[in-house]
């Protein structure tokens, strides 16, 4: 390269590195490589040279142009990077600011618990049956072997509606057991249903609400016995409370619509005043059950000499309170948002045995 | 049912300890609710002698005592006025908790003098309210012995919750019989039972049963006996201690004896002061309007369904429930008339319920009393009265007779295994039943069983199976997993049953919290929401606020909204999925997903301002529920008609054809005011029972094939000036129907009225997306389509394109 070209090169490279903005750099490019630029001008002079000179000088000019182009590109990148950095620095936000409010809906613990029950018993082949909240005497009492003067009927603290013109008096169902009757009236065995729903008793204090929820279970076929009843409910208790070695105890009891009857206790500990579900030497009653009374089967048109099976019923509030540590029954119906946000469940926290029961 | 351990051992010869017995009872179906073992609780408290009691140097009212515990001499500072040297008292060492006060005793210095325990009062031991001074024991009390034993308090009390079928176990005898049958010892003969007293004279008081034929069962048998010349006074200590231990107040020997047999043999009795009776005893139904001042000090008005034990002057007791004050026994009673009778369980229960009387007699009669025990109980009580109070007994007066109670129930022994799922041999079943007092005869392969007279609850084979199994032991029934009828269970919910689940989850995703509210409400509120029919009113509501089945879920939610809003939760929403009622038949109940939003769409936030909720938030909720439930929402029509609890101009119904699926809108300002809610709250009600279920298609759930066009879609905007009354819906419909092939979407992006437009009109601006399927649209085709759209909208709405 001639001294001239070397001077040009040094001059240009100095200008490139002196450029302190993309605009300044562009001005250098235009001044050297633009249509009227210095190096472009030098390239044009080649046409007037002899072939030998042209070859020699042309090669030198090409080298110079490439060098300059490479220097421009390198400088452009570094300036662009610096400029981006400067811009990003100026764009900083305070990331400790709170995000925009998100929907904060909740599922009530009673619904969540019902979904869990349906999932567990569904897995055992039970399907959901339903009946009306306003019942008649037959389905709520008579068919369940609770005759009019039976003390049990009085103990149920029944809500009555006004008498109908035909003299019958509708009641608010005192338990979900009438769904057993309605189911058996509609279909012949084999039957496997659960019936979660609202129930009503005229009782209102710290541990009783005039409206509450129960789930009924009914299984009728030709051979199911108390061993199966135990198997079914022990598995349920362990799955629901998520304690695989939960002690479960069946002790004799009495209900008009089952014979033999049992109450079911689960193990717990009350050490230090806190209730913990699991083995701990103490017991907690959670449900009633038994073999369906032959009279109840007969009342529904099912032959008790051929069919047998079990029924059970439990309070949904009670098991929800035990599982989720809800201390006061009455708060369930207060619709207090603070309570719902604390004890309620996220919309997509859908219980399932595969994905896990509730959170 | 409460009894003490030693009382149980009067009837049961057993080596079993308290804990074992308690566990056995529960596993027999006699659920032990509490065991109160004061011997154990009071074990650290012992008999001690005060050796010296001197004035405390620094306190006027305290004394420094040296106490001999039988082991050592201990210095105790004591504030009791009766602390004095030589007395016997009860000592509590440091390191124990005083049950009556919950105080933990520590070695301490009281006003500078060391104290190593305390001498306790009755209140401090939780025995009574007595706190005047410390307990004083007799001189000869054994030094160092446990106080509970010395005071006869070491007999544990067992409290059993009886199921309504076990009247026999309302007596200690019945409980002992169950335990013996289950192998926890053997049943003893009771010395006070089975005797007979010769009558020395004829009773001057006769008994007449006077019932109409339909009430003959009210009192099938009544035995009376006159005992003259008794001395009534306190009963002996053993009897008083037992009654006190189970929570009864000792009254006098005569009364305590009747209470004793009530608890011991589940056989209630009554004693009249014979001198206060006028003429003969007549057992009959009360006459309406008759009154009785009962032994509980309350006066009751009677009706003609109540059995009374009357004399010449009127009712003197309510049969099987409670005695009368006027003829009760007192310390002065010298001639007594003893009653032992049978009363109808149902009538007794009804009387007790009607008058609100809870008594030990009612508890037993309503569960059924052994019909064969009338005479033996009369004789046993007579013996005890003669023994404790002296006197001379008349011949018994027997009216009526023992009712028929024998019945035969067949048990096929294999049924025990078939129902119970556990092998129990016929021989085992038979011996269990015999041990419970059943008569058993073998008849071929079956057992012919006669239940004992004290078991009126046994009627069928299943009852016998339960008896065998509960004594055999439920815990011995092997656990058998439930068999599946198919490898995969059927879906637990039918398609229609999934709707409430879907509605709930959808609304929760949208930020609403789920409430559960009562199905009943105040009548006035029900009326405001179109309900309140007489057939939906409760006869016996818990309060007037909860006396009518709800015609809508909204009132409860509005009420809850106000409560939350009052607590400062100003911008939020609630929903409930539950029933509402139009009549009292099963068809009158329907399932609704309803919700309320109030305040702003979101809380105050630095990044963006929230706006007040409006009818379109409620509309979006309603449509989201319907869409979540699989309803064909594209075909929904919004109609500006909604019930009168909505703002008439800012509400509507969502319909499919003529079927209303939902209402939505702003809550009517007067309704909002009635609930003390700020104006502006919005609500929706989705009628889940009206949601059409997707029709089962041949292809199942497969969807229509997706057609993706490779050609550029074109968007064109139009604004139409229409009359105010024209619905945006009709503009959108017309645009869409202009070319169903080409128009793939229509949205409204502006609605304007005001300057520049004629009065009474508005401008609706829509954006139309044209999606060609076969070739890119040419400018001419776009023009043609635009013209069709303009024409269609103008024709449908009477409006004009705004230029």
XYZ file of C-alpha atoms in Angstrom, chain B residues 308-603:
296
model
C -102.652 -38.920 84.641
C -102.622 -40.677 87.971
C -105.493 -38.928 89.724
C -107.352 -39.091 92.989
C -110.715 -37.728 94.041
C -109.466 -34.180 93.754
C -107.798 -34.365 90.336
C -104.485 -35.271 88.674
C -101.684 -36.031 91.139
C -99.062 -37.169 88.637
C -98.341 -37.551 84.947
C -98.153 -41.272 84.200
C -94.585 -42.288 83.469
C -93.298 -38.724 83.480
C -93.409 -36.893 86.817
C -95.238 -36.816 90.156
C -97.272 -33.992 91.636
C -96.076 -31.588 94.295
C -99.247 -31.757 96.414
C -99.012 -35.499 97.113
C -95.226 -35.868 97.237
C -93.477 -37.475 100.204
C -91.791 -35.295 102.808
C -89.832 -35.910 106.016
C -93.203 -35.920 107.803
C -94.716 -38.661 105.668
C -95.835 -41.600 107.796
C -98.141 -43.436 105.403
C -96.945 -43.986 101.880
C -98.627 -45.220 98.725
C -96.203 -46.923 96.370
C -96.896 -46.984 92.621
C -95.392 -49.413 90.115
C -97.023 -49.313 86.676
C -96.603 -49.700 82.928
C -97.188 -46.707 80.671
C -97.383 -46.615 76.899
C -93.998 -45.578 75.453
C -95.429 -43.426 72.654
C -97.900 -41.578 74.821
C -95.259 -41.028 77.486
C -92.846 -39.635 74.915
C -95.545 -37.393 73.457
C -96.465 -36.037 76.893
C -92.870 -35.346 77.816
C -92.231 -33.619 74.525
C -95.418 -31.591 74.626
C -94.809 -30.329 78.145
C -91.039 -30.118 77.825
C -90.348 -32.429 80.743
C -87.157 -34.469 80.796
C -87.207 -36.998 83.608
C -85.578 -40.308 84.479
C -89.003 -41.960 84.395
C -89.875 -40.638 80.938
C -86.444 -41.675 79.616
C -87.217 -45.271 80.563
C -90.917 -45.513 79.787
C -90.475 -44.084 76.301
C -87.854 -46.721 75.568
C -90.022 -49.475 77.036
C -89.990 -50.991 80.530
C -89.895 -54.734 81.233
C -93.600 -55.734 81.504
C -92.762 -58.708 83.734
C -90.956 -56.599 86.331
C -93.976 -54.774 87.753
C -94.668 -57.129 90.648
C -91.019 -57.976 91.418
C -90.122 -54.272 91.478
C -93.075 -53.530 93.746
C -91.942 -56.260 96.137
C -88.293 -55.211 96.028
C -89.154 -51.593 96.714
C -91.514 -52.625 99.517
C -88.730 -54.647 101.119
C -86.324 -51.761 100.965
C -88.857 -49.304 102.385
C -89.643 -51.655 105.257
C -85.926 -52.169 105.842
C -84.962 -48.493 105.786
C -88.110 -46.775 107.022
C -89.942 -49.434 108.973
C -93.731 -49.670 108.747
C -96.181 -52.271 107.645
C -97.226 -53.127 104.091
C -100.721 -53.785 102.805
C -101.593 -56.420 100.277
C -100.717 -55.175 96.801
C -103.501 -53.665 94.736
C -103.225 -54.917 91.166
C -105.163 -53.218 88.385
C -104.905 -54.440 84.803
C -102.541 -57.223 83.905
C -99.212 -58.015 82.351
C -99.558 -57.390 78.615
C -98.714 -60.079 76.108
C -95.080 -59.707 75.174
C -93.984 -63.132 73.968
C -93.315 -63.350 70.272
C -91.224 -65.671 68.194
C -88.591 -64.591 65.710
C -86.855 -67.021 63.402
C -83.116 -66.942 62.871
C -81.478 -68.923 60.107
C -77.945 -69.158 61.509
C -76.356 -68.767 58.060
C -77.862 -65.275 57.841
C -75.346 -64.117 60.434
C -72.546 -64.969 58.035
C -74.382 -63.768 54.941
C -75.109 -60.334 56.398
C -72.170 -60.034 58.730
C -69.450 -61.401 56.489
C -67.957 -63.411 59.334
C -68.246 -67.087 60.256
C -70.331 -67.530 63.383
C -71.566 -71.049 64.094
C -75.178 -71.793 64.964
C -74.001 -72.889 68.391
C -72.194 -69.607 69.000
C -75.221 -67.610 67.891
C -77.432 -69.635 70.165
C -75.259 -69.179 73.214
C -74.907 -65.439 72.650
C -78.685 -65.083 72.416
C -79.209 -67.179 75.530
C -76.707 -65.112 77.455
C -78.708 -62.011 76.508
C -81.829 -63.607 77.933
C -83.413 -64.846 74.720
C -85.175 -68.218 74.721
C -83.837 -70.316 71.870
C -85.193 -73.540 70.404
C -83.729 -75.401 67.476
C -86.186 -76.191 64.732
C -84.457 -78.071 61.941
C -81.744 -75.781 60.662
C -83.422 -72.652 62.066
C -83.513 -71.205 65.552
C -86.849 -70.222 67.055
C -86.093 -67.298 69.312
C -88.264 -65.570 71.914
C -86.818 -62.183 72.878
C -86.804 -61.398 76.589
C -89.522 -59.055 77.900
C -87.015 -56.236 78.361
C -86.175 -56.177 74.625
C -89.244 -54.694 72.886
C -86.939 -53.547 70.081
C -86.345 -57.033 68.649
C -88.765 -57.871 65.837
C -87.024 -59.510 62.926
C -84.211 -61.771 61.891
C -81.921 -58.837 61.133
C -82.323 -57.662 64.738
C -81.117 -61.054 65.946
C -78.194 -60.953 63.537
C -77.193 -57.621 65.041
C -77.444 -59.015 68.579
C -75.189 -61.925 67.684
C -72.695 -59.775 65.791
C -72.344 -57.019 68.340
C -71.658 -59.510 71.127
C -69.438 -61.612 68.861
C -67.570 -58.423 68.034
C -67.733 -56.132 64.987
C -63.954 -55.926 65.152
C -63.791 -59.617 64.227
C -65.546 -58.998 60.909
C -62.818 -59.270 58.246
C -62.329 -56.266 55.987
C -63.217 -57.124 52.382
C -62.426 -54.696 49.573
C -65.410 -53.684 47.513
C -65.479 -55.585 44.241
C -65.583 -53.611 41.041
C -68.344 -54.455 38.634
C -66.152 -53.284 35.762
C -62.470 -52.419 35.499
C -63.245 -48.785 34.838
C -66.031 -47.331 36.946
C -68.898 -45.596 35.158
C -68.750 -41.765 35.321
C -70.160 -40.762 38.710
C -71.934 -37.704 37.319
C -74.445 -37.702 34.493
C -73.988 -34.891 31.953
C -76.679 -32.797 33.632
C -75.088 -33.348 37.062
C -71.830 -31.878 35.816
C -73.481 -28.501 35.175
C -73.322 -27.164 38.758
C -69.689 -28.281 38.998
C -68.858 -26.478 35.744
C -70.816 -23.382 36.751
C -68.948 -23.176 40.065
C -65.491 -23.534 38.621
C -66.275 -21.060 35.839
C -67.459 -18.381 38.243
C -64.542 -18.928 40.596
C -62.147 -18.510 37.661
C -63.895 -15.205 36.964
C -63.077 -13.943 40.437
C -66.294 -14.621 42.333
C -66.251 -16.361 45.706
C -68.723 -19.156 46.325
C -71.201 -18.741 49.158
C -73.510 -21.303 50.743
C -76.624 -19.683 52.093
C -79.809 -21.012 53.670
C -82.639 -22.274 51.466
C -85.114 -20.285 53.532
C -85.452 -16.567 54.176
C -87.783 -13.941 55.585
C -91.240 -13.920 54.037
C -91.073 -10.237 53.088
C -87.863 -10.846 51.164
C -89.347 -13.817 49.353
C -92.314 -11.665 48.335
C -90.002 -8.997 46.950
C -88.513 -11.642 44.675
C -91.788 -13.010 43.438
C -92.179 -15.771 46.063
C -93.802 -16.216 49.445
C -96.589 -18.605 48.447
C -98.354 -20.045 51.516
C -97.380 -23.599 50.529
C -93.706 -22.638 50.817
C -93.930 -21.283 54.346
C -92.534 -23.281 57.221
C -94.918 -24.127 60.015
C -92.160 -24.249 62.616
C -89.348 -21.979 61.443
C -86.328 -21.428 63.636
C -87.050 -17.714 63.450
C -89.385 -15.446 61.504
C -86.392 -14.451 59.380
C -86.141 -17.985 58.068
C -89.728 -18.998 57.448
C -90.130 -19.120 53.663
C -88.446 -21.243 51.016
C -86.485 -18.944 48.744
C -87.891 -18.059 45.313
C -84.453 -16.805 44.256
C -80.878 -17.092 45.478
C -80.264 -13.362 45.040
C -81.736 -11.971 48.276
C -79.263 -13.981 50.348
C -76.395 -12.859 48.138
C -77.458 -9.207 48.294
C -77.608 -9.502 52.052
C -74.140 -11.042 52.108
C -72.866 -8.336 49.735
C -74.043 -5.677 52.149
C -72.408 -7.403 55.133
C -69.113 -7.679 53.268
C -69.367 -4.156 51.967
C -69.963 -2.908 55.512
C -66.759 -4.652 56.538
C -64.879 -2.656 53.935
C -64.789 -5.318 51.231
C -66.015 -2.767 48.720
C -65.146 -4.232 45.314
C -65.958 -7.895 45.045
C -68.404 -10.569 43.993
C -70.168 -13.627 45.398
C -72.024 -16.479 43.809
C -74.021 -19.489 44.866
C -75.150 -22.549 42.967
C -78.207 -23.908 44.706
C -81.922 -24.550 44.683
C -84.819 -22.135 44.435
C -88.465 -23.011 44.869
C -91.712 -22.151 43.109
C -93.907 -24.725 44.851
C -93.630 -27.601 47.316
C -93.517 -30.415 44.765
C -90.293 -31.989 43.488
C -90.901 -30.192 40.175
C -91.048 -26.842 41.954
C -87.365 -26.959 42.829
C -84.820 -25.764 40.299
C -81.076 -25.300 40.274
C -79.698 -21.810 39.782
C -76.235 -20.302 39.510
C -76.616 -16.748 40.769
C -74.106 -14.055 41.510
C -73.660 -10.479 42.620
C -70.867 -8.003 41.950
C -70.599 -4.671 43.688
C -68.242 -1.682 43.736
C -65.506 -1.580 41.114
C -64.113 -4.203 38.814
C -60.935 -4.313 40.854
C -59.403 -2.720 43.887
